[in-house]
Amino acid sequence: MSAESPGQKHGFKSFFNNALRPKKSRQTLRKGSRSTTDLRLAARSSVDEAPPMPELAPLHAHRLKYKELHAAVDTQLGERQDYTEIIHSLGTLDLNGNTGSAYEYNDHRPPGEGDIASLPSNLWAEIASYLNPAEAASLAIASITLYRHLGPKHFMRLDHPSNLTYKLTFLSGIDNTLPHHLLCIPCAIYHRRTQEGTERLKPSHVLNPLFKCPNARNTGNPPPRHRITHGRLLPFTFVQLTMRNHRYGPRYGLTPDTLGRRWQRDDWSHATRFHIHDGHLLMRVTSQTFAAPGLTPSAMRILLYSREDYWPYFSACAHWRDGELMPACKCALDHIPKVRQTGGLQGLEHRVKDRIAGQIFDPNALTTLCGFCRPMRRCPECPTEYLIEVKLCEDRTDGRFKQAIVVTRWTDLGDGTTPGGIEWGAINGTNGDYDSFEHYSKRGIASIFEAAFTADTLPGQRVLSLNPKKKKLGEKGNGWY
Ligand SMILES: [Zn+2]
Ligand SMILES: [Zn+2]
Ligand SMILES: [Zn+2]
């Protein structure tokens, strides 16, 4: 506090001077003079004792510090166990390192026509010879100059039946130019959408064509689809529509919310929900049914399997027969507490035993599952995760609370470009090379999905392989039934 500072004059003389001044001007003067001095002081101090420049920008420093502090992740799977941390880490994710969609359009590049034209045609032909048919055709269509160099040869090559997959890949690449059309997979042709913007997912027995297709009734060449549950299929066209909407805008398709459904069948109730993450469409199917305690093995089968096609009533991937999905479901059913007699001598005996053990019997107690049936299970061969729970649910028919088995399945449906995508192939059992523990090594599908709808977070828990021994017996195995 220096005596020269005008703002700090508190002596008798200054009091007298100030008292004689008109009030308003005094305030203005004091305010003005103080700020000028402060600025001057600040300028001086900034030269003398300037704090060293931080090496990192504050946000970046925060990210690094956060990563360091919260390195406590599951050593097996690299998953975070604390969901609050997950939510916090969403805010510190480095978006710059995120590789965006390959379909993002970049029109800020300098024109390169001159450079392209300057290279001889045989050199371009040589370049194209290193590419697969889809890539070569994409190169030829990139500009008129390239087309003049490469000619129509690469398009004709795509028409060969053996190049169907390449043709679909090439055609899906021009999706952004055709908002009113949809790529028909059996025909490998774009058809005009007949229900544009009002396409809705319907049960499989309802005829629901999205375009006029000559292959519509050709059972030898059916459109690709994925079985959700009995009588419910997810046609690939809906995955296409949703991902087109996500990539190019609402004119191209549907939002993921429009795909969600609730339905009941064979005493099971099902609910689906969809979410897009990192360019992939994710699906959650929750299926539940009331289960009585103390079911016999055959009663469990009746409860779990559809008699029509011997598939489980709940949603399952193509590999459900191998591994421990069905044994885990039966194990969970075994944990449902049995109803006890409360009257008579037997009831008294139970009460005495409970008193000695220091516990109170509650028929509506939460069912505790064991280390075998409680953990989240991930199919090693496709991007699918399962969680089995036993919950108390209200039975609307009589208003009573009863124990119900709830099987939730989370699946990655892929990027929706072609059914040749690795995820779509894996969940349908046509791509045998998929390793879900490699693709989802950091965070599980369920964890990603539930983080998007934070109100319903999952309790942190480990993820086990659905098929730890990787035995593949399919229908020949005996564990599935
Ligand atoms: Zn067609
Ligand atoms: Zn168990
Ligand atoms: Zn699977």
Short mmCIF file of C-alpha atoms and ligand atoms in Angstrom, two decimals:
data_model
loop_
_atom_site.label_atom_id
_atom_site.label_comp_id
_atom_site.label_asym_id
_atom_site.label_seq_id
_atom_site.Cartn_x
_atom_site.Cartn_y
_atom_site.Cartn_z
CA MET A 1 0.00 0.00 0.00
CA SER A 2 1.96 3.04 -1.18
CA ALA A 3 1.27 6.52 0.16
CA GLU A 4 1.40 7.95 -3.40
CA SER A 5 -1.46 5.83 -4.58
CA PRO A 6 -4.38 8.23 -5.18
CA GLY A 7 -6.87 5.53 -4.34
CA GLN A 8 -5.37 5.04 -0.93
CA LYS A 9 -5.39 8.62 0.32
CA HIS A 10 -6.92 8.43 3.75
CA GLY A 11 -5.20 11.32 5.52
CA PHE A 12 -6.93 14.38 6.90
CA LYS A 13 -6.02 16.50 3.83
CA SER A 14 -7.44 14.02 1.37
CA PHE A 15 -10.58 13.64 3.41
CA PHE A 16 -11.03 17.41 3.31
CA ASN A 17 -10.37 17.56 -0.45
CA ASN A 18 -12.77 14.78 -1.15
CA ALA A 19 -15.47 16.23 1.08
CA LEU A 20 -15.44 19.44 -0.93
CA ARG A 21 -15.78 17.72 -4.28
CA PRO A 22 -19.17 16.90 -5.81
CA LYS A 23 -19.93 13.28 -4.98
CA LYS A 24 -20.33 11.90 -8.47
CA SER A 25 -17.20 13.42 -9.97
CA ARG A 26 -15.21 12.24 -6.96
CA GLN A 27 -16.30 8.70 -7.55
CA THR A 28 -15.50 8.86 -11.23
CA LEU A 29 -12.12 10.39 -10.59
CA ARG A 30 -11.17 7.86 -7.94
CA LYS A 31 -12.34 4.99 -10.01
CA GLY A 32 -10.52 6.21 -13.12
CA SER A 33 -7.29 7.05 -11.43
CA ARG A 34 -7.17 3.80 -9.51
CA SER A 35 -7.65 1.68 -12.56
CA THR A 36 -4.98 3.57 -14.49
CA THR A 37 -2.52 3.04 -11.69
CA ASP A 38 -3.45 -0.59 -11.31
CA LEU A 39 -2.94 -1.13 -15.02
CA ARG A 40 0.40 0.56 -14.85
CA LEU A 41 1.36 -1.53 -11.86
CA ALA A 42 0.13 -4.64 -13.57
CA ALA A 43 2.18 -3.82 -16.67
CA ARG A 44 5.27 -3.29 -14.54
CA SER A 45 4.77 -6.45 -12.55
CA SER A 46 4.13 -8.46 -15.72
CA VAL A 47 7.60 -7.51 -16.92
CA ASP A 48 9.30 -8.03 -13.55
CA GLU A 49 7.66 -11.18 -12.27
CA ALA A 50 5.85 -12.72 -15.26
CA PRO A 51 4.76 -16.26 -14.46
CA PRO A 52 6.49 -18.80 -16.71
CA MET A 53 4.45 -19.80 -19.76
CA PRO A 54 2.81 -23.20 -19.19
CA GLU A 55 4.19 -25.91 -21.44
CA LEU A 56 0.73 -27.23 -22.22
CA ALA A 57 -2.62 -25.62 -22.86
CA PRO A 58 -4.82 -25.84 -19.72
CA LEU A 59 -7.31 -28.33 -21.23
CA HIS A 60 -4.55 -30.57 -22.52
CA ALA A 61 -2.80 -30.44 -19.16
CA HIS A 62 -6.09 -31.39 -17.50
CA ARG A 63 -6.52 -34.35 -19.84
CA LEU A 64 -3.02 -35.64 -19.10
CA LYS A 65 -3.44 -35.13 -15.38
CA TYR A 66 -6.81 -36.85 -15.49
CA LYS A 67 -5.43 -39.82 -17.39
CA GLU A 68 -2.62 -40.12 -14.84
CA LEU A 69 -4.95 -39.89 -11.86
CA HIS A 70 -7.50 -42.33 -13.19
CA ALA A 71 -5.25 -44.95 -14.67
CA ALA A 72 -7.02 -47.49 -12.43
CA VAL A 73 -8.72 -49.61 -15.04
CA ASP A 74 -9.45 -53.29 -15.24
CA THR A 75 -6.16 -55.03 -15.93
CA GLN A 76 -7.86 -57.73 -18.00
CA LEU A 77 -10.06 -55.70 -20.27
CA GLY A 78 -8.95 -52.12 -19.79
CA GLU A 79 -12.48 -51.13 -18.78
CA ARG A 80 -13.11 -48.50 -16.19
CA GLN A 81 -14.93 -49.80 -13.19
CA ASP A 82 -16.29 -46.54 -11.93
CA TYR A 83 -19.11 -45.15 -14.05
CA THR A 84 -18.72 -41.67 -12.70
CA GLU A 85 -15.22 -41.78 -14.13
CA ILE A 86 -16.56 -42.90 -17.48
CA ILE A 87 -18.90 -39.97 -17.61
CA HIS A 88 -16.12 -37.61 -16.57
CA SER A 89 -13.72 -39.10 -19.07
CA LEU A 90 -16.22 -38.38 -21.85
CA GLY A 91 -15.48 -34.72 -21.24
CA THR A 92 -11.75 -35.21 -21.47
CA LEU A 93 -11.72 -37.41 -24.54
CA ASP A 94 -9.28 -36.22 -27.13
CA LEU A 95 -11.46 -35.57 -30.11
CA ASN A 96 -8.52 -34.62 -32.31
CA GLY A 97 -7.25 -38.17 -32.29
CA ASN A 98 -10.64 -39.46 -33.41
CA THR A 99 -10.52 -40.84 -36.90
CA GLY A 100 -13.75 -39.67 -38.48
CA SER A 101 -15.85 -41.39 -41.09
CA ALA A 102 -14.13 -42.21 -44.34
CA TYR A 103 -17.13 -40.75 -46.09
CA GLU A 104 -16.68 -37.23 -44.81
CA TYR A 105 -16.57 -35.00 -47.79
CA ASN A 106 -13.63 -32.66 -48.11
CA ASP A 107 -14.00 -30.05 -50.85
CA HIS A 108 -11.33 -27.65 -49.61
CA ARG A 109 -8.52 -29.36 -51.46
CA PRO A 110 -6.64 -27.48 -54.16
CA PRO A 111 -7.56 -28.62 -57.71
CA GLY A 112 -5.26 -31.36 -58.92
CA GLU A 113 -6.62 -31.84 -62.44
CA GLY A 114 -3.43 -30.50 -64.02
CA ASP A 115 -1.27 -32.96 -62.09
CA ILE A 116 -3.59 -35.84 -62.97
CA ALA A 117 -3.64 -34.94 -66.65
CA SER A 118 0.16 -34.62 -66.74
CA LEU A 119 0.67 -38.33 -65.97
CA PRO A 120 0.40 -40.75 -68.93
CA SER A 121 -2.58 -43.12 -69.22
CA ASN A 122 -0.43 -46.26 -68.89
CA LEU A 123 0.88 -45.00 -65.56
CA TRP A 124 -2.70 -44.51 -64.32
CA ALA A 125 -3.54 -48.01 -65.58
CA GLU A 126 -0.53 -49.31 -63.63
CA ILE A 127 -1.75 -47.50 -60.48
CA ALA A 128 -5.26 -48.94 -60.94
CA SER A 129 -3.82 -52.45 -61.30
CA TYR A 130 -2.71 -52.30 -57.66
CA LEU A 131 -6.26 -51.56 -56.50
CA ASN A 132 -9.16 -53.94 -55.97
CA PRO A 133 -12.08 -53.65 -58.45
CA ALA A 134 -14.10 -51.38 -56.12
CA GLU A 135 -11.17 -49.04 -55.51
CA ALA A 136 -10.22 -48.95 -59.20
CA ALA A 137 -13.80 -48.02 -60.17
CA SER A 138 -13.85 -45.36 -57.46
CA LEU A 139 -10.64 -43.92 -58.88
CA ALA A 140 -12.11 -43.89 -62.39
CA ILE A 141 -15.24 -42.07 -61.23
CA ALA A 142 -13.33 -39.51 -59.15
CA SER A 143 -13.01 -37.00 -62.01
CA ILE A 144 -13.55 -36.70 -65.74
CA THR A 145 -9.78 -36.50 -66.27
CA LEU A 146 -9.26 -39.78 -64.46
CA TYR A 147 -12.14 -41.36 -66.36
CA ARG A 148 -10.50 -40.32 -69.68
CA HIS A 149 -7.29 -42.00 -68.53
CA LEU A 150 -8.83 -45.18 -67.14
CA GLY A 151 -11.88 -45.71 -69.36
CA PRO A 152 -15.05 -47.75 -68.62
CA LYS A 153 -13.09 -51.01 -68.16
CA HIS A 154 -13.21 -50.90 -64.35
CA PHE A 155 -16.99 -50.44 -64.27
CA MET A 156 -17.51 -53.40 -66.59
CA ARG A 157 -15.29 -55.50 -64.36
CA LEU A 158 -17.59 -54.80 -61.40
CA ASP A 159 -20.49 -56.41 -63.26
CA HIS A 160 -18.84 -59.84 -63.15
CA PRO A 161 -20.76 -62.09 -60.67
CA SER A 162 -17.55 -62.89 -58.78
CA ASN A 163 -17.09 -59.18 -58.08
CA LEU A 164 -20.52 -58.68 -56.44
CA THR A 165 -19.01 -57.73 -53.07
CA TYR A 166 -16.79 -55.14 -54.77
CA LYS A 167 -19.74 -53.81 -56.72
CA LEU A 168 -21.71 -53.31 -53.48
CA THR A 169 -18.73 -51.61 -51.86
CA PHE A 170 -18.36 -49.30 -54.84
CA LEU A 171 -22.09 -48.50 -54.97
CA SER A 172 -22.31 -47.82 -51.24
CA GLY A 173 -19.60 -45.19 -51.79
CA ILE A 174 -21.97 -43.08 -53.92
CA ASP A 175 -24.71 -43.19 -51.26
CA ASN A 176 -24.38 -39.48 -50.53
CA THR A 177 -25.49 -38.59 -54.07
CA LEU A 178 -28.74 -40.60 -53.86
CA PRO A 179 -30.97 -39.48 -50.97
CA HIS A 180 -34.19 -40.74 -52.63
CA HIS A 181 -32.79 -44.18 -53.44
CA LEU A 182 -31.60 -47.12 -51.43
CA LEU A 183 -28.99 -49.69 -52.40
CA CYS A 184 -30.76 -53.04 -52.85
CA ILE A 185 -28.34 -55.78 -51.83
CA PRO A 186 -29.84 -58.75 -53.78
CA CYS A 187 -29.97 -56.68 -57.01
CA ALA A 188 -26.86 -54.54 -56.39
CA ILE A 189 -28.90 -51.65 -57.79
CA TYR A 190 -30.24 -48.45 -56.29
CA HIS A 191 -34.06 -48.55 -56.14
CA ARG A 192 -36.30 -45.53 -55.57
CA ARG A 193 -37.57 -45.43 -51.97
CA THR A 194 -41.33 -45.89 -51.98
CA GLN A 195 -41.95 -44.96 -48.32
CA GLU A 196 -39.40 -42.16 -48.17
CA GLY A 197 -39.08 -40.85 -44.61
CA THR A 198 -41.89 -43.06 -43.27
CA GLU A 199 -40.06 -46.40 -43.36
CA ARG A 200 -40.84 -48.29 -40.16
CA LEU A 201 -39.58 -51.54 -38.75
CA LYS A 202 -42.41 -54.11 -38.61
CA PRO A 203 -42.79 -57.72 -37.44
CA SER A 204 -41.42 -60.18 -39.97
CA HIS A 205 -44.86 -61.51 -41.03
CA VAL A 206 -45.91 -58.03 -42.22
CA LEU A 207 -45.02 -57.25 -45.84
CA ASN A 208 -42.99 -54.08 -45.65
CA PRO A 209 -41.21 -53.35 -48.94
CA LEU A 210 -39.18 -50.13 -48.91
CA PHE A 211 -38.79 -50.15 -52.71
CA LYS A 212 -40.02 -52.05 -55.77
CA CYS A 213 -37.57 -54.87 -56.27
CA PRO A 214 -37.64 -57.69 -58.86
CA ASN A 215 -35.96 -59.96 -56.28
CA ALA A 216 -38.56 -59.26 -53.56
CA ARG A 217 -40.12 -62.73 -53.85
CA ASN A 218 -36.95 -64.56 -54.78
CA THR A 219 -36.33 -66.89 -51.85
CA GLY A 220 -33.04 -67.96 -53.43
CA ASN A 221 -31.66 -64.45 -53.07
CA PRO A 222 -33.14 -63.01 -49.88
CA PRO A 223 -32.20 -59.55 -48.61
CA PRO A 224 -29.74 -59.65 -45.69
CA ARG A 225 -31.34 -59.42 -42.26
CA HIS A 226 -30.52 -60.25 -38.69
CA ARG A 227 -32.71 -62.25 -36.34
CA ILE A 228 -33.58 -60.24 -33.24
CA THR A 229 -36.03 -62.69 -31.67
CA HIS A 230 -38.68 -65.08 -32.90
CA GLY A 231 -40.76 -63.29 -35.52
CA ARG A 232 -38.63 -60.16 -35.41
CA LEU A 233 -35.95 -59.52 -37.98
CA LEU A 234 -33.79 -56.50 -38.57
CA PRO A 235 -33.45 -56.04 -42.35
CA PHE A 236 -30.11 -54.60 -43.36
CA THR A 237 -31.98 -51.82 -45.20
CA PHE A 238 -32.85 -50.28 -41.82
CA VAL A 239 -29.21 -50.29 -40.75
CA GLN A 240 -28.43 -48.59 -44.09
CA LEU A 241 -31.15 -45.96 -43.61
CA THR A 242 -30.03 -45.15 -40.07
CA MET A 243 -26.37 -44.83 -40.92
CA ARG A 244 -27.13 -42.74 -44.06
CA ASN A 245 -29.16 -40.38 -41.90
CA HIS A 246 -26.23 -40.18 -39.49
CA ARG A 247 -23.67 -39.53 -42.25
CA TYR A 248 -25.47 -37.31 -44.72
CA GLY A 249 -28.58 -35.92 -43.03
CA PRO A 250 -32.30 -36.50 -42.41
CA ARG A 251 -33.25 -36.71 -46.11
CA TYR A 252 -31.23 -39.91 -46.41
CA GLY A 253 -32.91 -42.10 -43.83
CA LEU A 254 -34.07 -42.56 -40.25
CA THR A 255 -32.85 -41.64 -36.79
CA PRO A 256 -31.89 -44.51 -34.43
CA ASP A 257 -34.84 -43.64 -32.12
CA THR A 258 -37.34 -44.59 -34.83
CA LEU A 259 -36.05 -48.19 -34.82
CA GLY A 260 -36.80 -48.91 -31.14
CA ARG A 261 -39.75 -51.25 -30.47
CA ARG A 262 -41.55 -53.00 -27.61
CA TRP A 263 -43.49 -56.19 -28.09
CA GLN A 264 -44.73 -59.31 -26.35
CA ARG A 265 -44.78 -62.84 -27.54
CA ASP A 266 -44.96 -66.27 -25.87
CA ASP A 267 -45.02 -64.74 -22.35
CA TRP A 268 -41.78 -62.89 -23.05
CA SER A 269 -41.66 -59.11 -23.37
CA HIS A 270 -38.98 -57.48 -25.45
CA ALA A 271 -37.68 -53.96 -25.95
CA THR A 272 -35.10 -52.73 -28.44
CA ARG A 273 -33.12 -49.53 -28.43
CA PHE A 274 -30.55 -48.26 -30.92
CA HIS A 275 -27.62 -45.90 -30.64
CA ILE A 276 -24.87 -44.75 -32.98
CA HIS A 277 -21.33 -44.73 -31.67
CA ASP A 278 -18.17 -44.03 -33.65
CA GLY A 279 -19.85 -44.69 -37.00
CA HIS A 280 -21.46 -47.97 -35.92
CA LEU A 281 -25.07 -48.78 -35.12
CA LEU A 282 -25.44 -50.45 -31.72
CA MET A 283 -28.54 -52.35 -30.63
CA ARG A 284 -29.76 -53.35 -27.18
CA VAL A 285 -32.45 -56.00 -26.81
CA THR A 286 -33.95 -56.55 -23.36
CA SER A 287 -36.07 -59.67 -23.00
CA GLN A 288 -37.81 -60.82 -19.86
CA THR A 289 -40.28 -63.33 -18.56
CA PHE A 290 -41.61 -64.34 -15.14
CA ALA A 291 -39.94 -67.41 -13.71
CA ALA A 292 -41.19 -69.59 -10.91
CA PRO A 293 -38.73 -70.81 -8.28
CA GLY A 294 -37.45 -74.38 -8.27
CA LEU A 295 -37.96 -75.13 -11.96
CA THR A 296 -37.05 -78.61 -13.17
CA PRO A 297 -34.55 -78.86 -16.09
CA SER A 298 -37.37 -79.57 -18.55
CA ALA A 299 -39.44 -76.65 -17.21
CA MET A 300 -36.40 -74.41 -17.71
CA ARG A 301 -36.17 -75.51 -21.33
CA ILE A 302 -39.84 -74.75 -21.87
CA LEU A 303 -39.25 -71.33 -20.36
CA LEU A 304 -36.11 -70.53 -22.39
CA TYR A 305 -36.56 -72.18 -25.79
CA SER A 306 -39.06 -71.63 -28.50
CA ARG A 307 -40.60 -74.94 -29.56
CA GLU A 308 -40.89 -73.70 -33.12
CA ASP A 309 -37.25 -73.29 -34.04
CA TYR A 310 -35.32 -74.31 -30.90
CA TRP A 311 -33.82 -70.91 -30.47
CA PRO A 312 -33.94 -69.07 -27.15
CA TYR A 313 -36.90 -66.71 -26.76
CA PHE A 314 -34.52 -63.89 -25.94
CA SER A 315 -32.22 -62.30 -28.49
CA ALA A 316 -29.02 -64.19 -29.26
CA CYS A 317 -26.17 -64.04 -31.75
CA ALA A 318 -25.35 -66.84 -34.18
CA HIS A 319 -22.97 -68.48 -31.68
CA TRP A 320 -25.34 -68.94 -28.77
CA ARG A 321 -25.16 -72.74 -28.83
CA ASP A 322 -21.43 -72.77 -28.08
CA GLY A 323 -20.24 -71.77 -24.67
CA GLU A 324 -21.99 -70.84 -21.49
CA LEU A 325 -24.97 -68.67 -22.38
CA MET A 326 -27.65 -71.27 -21.79
CA PRO A 327 -25.97 -72.92 -18.74
CA ALA A 328 -25.65 -69.42 -17.23
CA CYS A 329 -29.37 -68.74 -17.82
CA LYS A 330 -30.28 -72.02 -16.12
CA CYS A 331 -27.90 -71.23 -13.25
CA ALA A 332 -29.60 -67.83 -12.79
CA LEU A 333 -33.02 -69.52 -12.71
CA ASP A 334 -31.71 -71.83 -10.00
CA HIS A 335 -31.02 -68.86 -7.72
CA ILE A 336 -34.66 -67.75 -7.53
CA PRO A 337 -35.59 -68.19 -3.86
CA LYS A 338 -38.12 -70.92 -3.24
CA VAL A 339 -41.45 -70.13 -1.67
CA ARG A 340 -41.54 -71.40 1.91
CA GLN A 341 -44.36 -72.47 4.04
CA THR A 342 -44.87 -69.86 6.75
CA GLY A 343 -47.50 -71.67 8.83
CA GLY A 344 -47.44 -74.91 10.83
CA LEU A 345 -44.50 -76.76 12.26
CA GLN A 346 -42.37 -76.38 9.12
CA GLY A 347 -42.83 -72.61 9.17
CA LEU A 348 -41.81 -72.51 12.81
CA GLU A 349 -38.71 -74.56 12.03
CA HIS A 350 -37.74 -72.07 9.27
CA ARG A 351 -38.27 -69.14 11.62
CA VAL A 352 -36.14 -70.70 14.36
CA LYS A 353 -33.35 -71.46 11.85
CA ASP A 354 -33.51 -67.89 10.53
CA ARG A 355 -33.39 -66.50 14.09
CA ILE A 356 -30.30 -68.57 14.86
CA ALA A 357 -28.65 -67.49 11.59
CA GLY A 358 -29.61 -63.88 12.36
CA GLN A 359 -31.54 -63.33 9.13
CA ILE A 360 -35.11 -62.50 8.21
CA PHE A 361 -36.75 -64.45 5.40
CA ASP A 362 -38.18 -62.25 2.70
CA PRO A 363 -39.84 -64.01 -0.25
CA ASN A 364 -39.36 -60.81 -2.29
CA ALA A 365 -35.67 -60.49 -1.48
CA LEU A 366 -33.28 -59.56 -4.26
CA THR A 367 -31.95 -62.68 -5.90
CA THR A 368 -28.19 -62.85 -5.70
CA LEU A 369 -26.54 -64.53 -8.64
CA CYS A 370 -23.24 -66.37 -8.45
CA GLY A 371 -19.83 -65.83 -10.01
CA PHE A 372 -20.83 -67.99 -12.97
CA CYS A 373 -24.11 -66.43 -14.04
CA ARG A 374 -23.72 -62.82 -12.80
CA PRO A 375 -20.81 -61.49 -14.93
CA MET A 376 -21.35 -59.85 -18.27
CA ARG A 377 -20.60 -62.31 -21.06
CA ARG A 378 -19.08 -61.40 -24.40
CA CYS A 379 -19.26 -63.67 -27.42
CA PRO A 380 -15.63 -64.12 -28.54
CA GLU A 381 -16.66 -64.50 -32.19
CA CYS A 382 -18.94 -61.50 -32.69
CA PRO A 383 -19.53 -58.07 -31.16
CA THR A 384 -22.27 -59.19 -28.75
CA GLU A 385 -22.51 -58.95 -24.97
CA TYR A 386 -25.05 -60.55 -22.66
CA LEU A 387 -26.16 -59.85 -19.12
CA ILE A 388 -28.44 -62.17 -17.20
CA GLU A 389 -30.37 -60.77 -14.24
CA VAL A 390 -33.16 -61.91 -11.97
CA LYS A 391 -35.39 -59.01 -10.93
CA LEU A 392 -38.66 -58.46 -9.14
CA CYS A 393 -41.21 -57.18 -11.63
CA GLU A 394 -44.87 -56.37 -11.33
CA ASP A 395 -47.20 -58.77 -13.07
CA ARG A 396 -49.86 -56.54 -14.63
CA THR A 397 -52.38 -59.37 -14.76
CA ASP A 398 -52.67 -59.75 -10.97
CA GLY A 399 -50.73 -56.74 -9.68
CA ARG A 400 -48.28 -58.94 -7.73
CA PHE A 401 -44.51 -58.68 -7.76
CA LYS A 402 -42.79 -61.77 -9.09
CA GLN A 403 -39.27 -62.82 -9.95
CA ALA A 404 -38.41 -62.46 -13.63
CA ILE A 405 -35.38 -63.46 -15.65
CA VAL A 406 -34.05 -60.58 -17.76
CA VAL A 407 -31.57 -61.26 -20.56
CA THR A 408 -30.06 -58.17 -22.14
CA ARG A 409 -28.07 -58.32 -25.32
CA TRP A 410 -25.90 -55.55 -26.74
CA THR A 411 -24.69 -55.85 -30.32
CA ASP A 412 -22.64 -53.85 -32.78
CA LEU A 413 -24.45 -53.97 -36.14
CA GLY A 414 -21.58 -52.40 -38.06
CA ASP A 415 -21.35 -49.27 -40.21
CA GLY A 416 -24.33 -50.08 -42.45
CA THR A 417 -22.50 -49.66 -45.76
CA THR A 418 -22.64 -53.23 -47.06
CA PRO A 419 -23.60 -56.56 -45.45
CA GLY A 420 -19.98 -57.57 -46.14
CA GLY A 421 -18.95 -55.46 -43.12
CA ILE A 422 -17.04 -57.45 -40.50
CA GLU A 423 -19.50 -56.82 -37.65
CA TRP A 424 -22.61 -57.69 -39.66
CA GLY A 425 -20.91 -60.85 -40.94
CA ALA A 426 -19.78 -61.81 -37.43
CA ILE A 427 -23.15 -61.49 -35.69
CA ASN A 428 -24.80 -63.49 -38.47
CA GLY A 429 -22.13 -66.17 -38.30
CA THR A 430 -20.77 -65.62 -41.83
CA ASN A 431 -17.50 -64.01 -40.82
CA GLY A 432 -15.40 -66.44 -38.82
CA ASP A 433 -12.38 -64.16 -38.38
CA TYR A 434 -13.80 -61.77 -35.85
CA ASP A 435 -12.19 -61.39 -32.42
CA SER A 436 -14.47 -59.30 -30.21
CA PHE A 437 -11.92 -59.10 -27.38
CA GLU A 438 -9.53 -57.42 -29.79
CA HIS A 439 -12.09 -55.00 -31.25
CA TYR A 440 -13.58 -54.13 -27.88
CA SER A 441 -10.42 -54.34 -25.80
CA LYS A 442 -10.82 -50.95 -24.16
CA ARG A 443 -14.53 -50.56 -23.50
CA GLY A 444 -17.35 -53.02 -23.82
CA ILE A 445 -20.34 -52.51 -26.11
CA ALA A 446 -22.73 -52.44 -23.14
CA SER A 447 -20.58 -49.88 -21.36
CA ILE A 448 -20.49 -47.62 -24.45
CA PHE A 449 -24.22 -48.02 -24.99
CA GLU A 450 -25.29 -47.35 -21.42
CA ALA A 451 -22.94 -44.37 -21.09
CA ALA A 452 -25.01 -42.73 -23.84
CA PHE A 453 -28.15 -43.07 -21.71
CA THR A 454 -26.56 -42.24 -18.38
CA ALA A 455 -29.74 -42.46 -16.32
CA ASP A 456 -29.57 -46.24 -16.56
CA THR A 457 -25.96 -47.10 -15.78
CA LEU A 458 -24.84 -50.65 -15.30
CA PRO A 459 -23.15 -51.68 -12.11
CA GLY A 460 -19.43 -51.98 -12.80
CA GLN A 461 -18.45 -55.56 -13.39
CA ARG A 462 -16.09 -57.76 -15.28
CA VAL A 463 -16.74 -59.17 -18.74
CA LEU A 464 -16.11 -62.86 -19.29
CA SER A 465 -15.95 -64.78 -22.52
CA LEU A 466 -19.17 -66.50 -23.47
CA ASN A 467 -17.11 -69.40 -24.72
CA PRO A 468 -13.88 -69.47 -22.66
CA LYS A 469 -12.73 -72.80 -24.08
CA LYS A 470 -13.62 -71.74 -27.63
CA LYS A 471 -15.16 -75.13 -28.33
CA LYS A 472 -17.30 -75.00 -31.44
CA LEU A 473 -19.78 -77.82 -31.55
CA GLY A 474 -22.87 -75.89 -32.64
CA GLU A 475 -25.96 -78.06 -32.61
CA LYS A 476 -23.86 -81.18 -31.94
CA GLY A 477 -22.82 -79.88 -28.53
CA ASN A 478 -24.92 -80.84 -25.53
CA GLY A 479 -24.61 -77.75 -23.37
CA TRP A 480 -27.00 -75.61 -25.34
CA TYR A 481 -30.10 -77.64 -24.62
ZN ZN B 1 -33.75 -55.08 -55.70
ZN ZN B 2 -25.43 -68.78 -10.77
ZN ZN B 3 -21.67 -64.35 -31.29
#
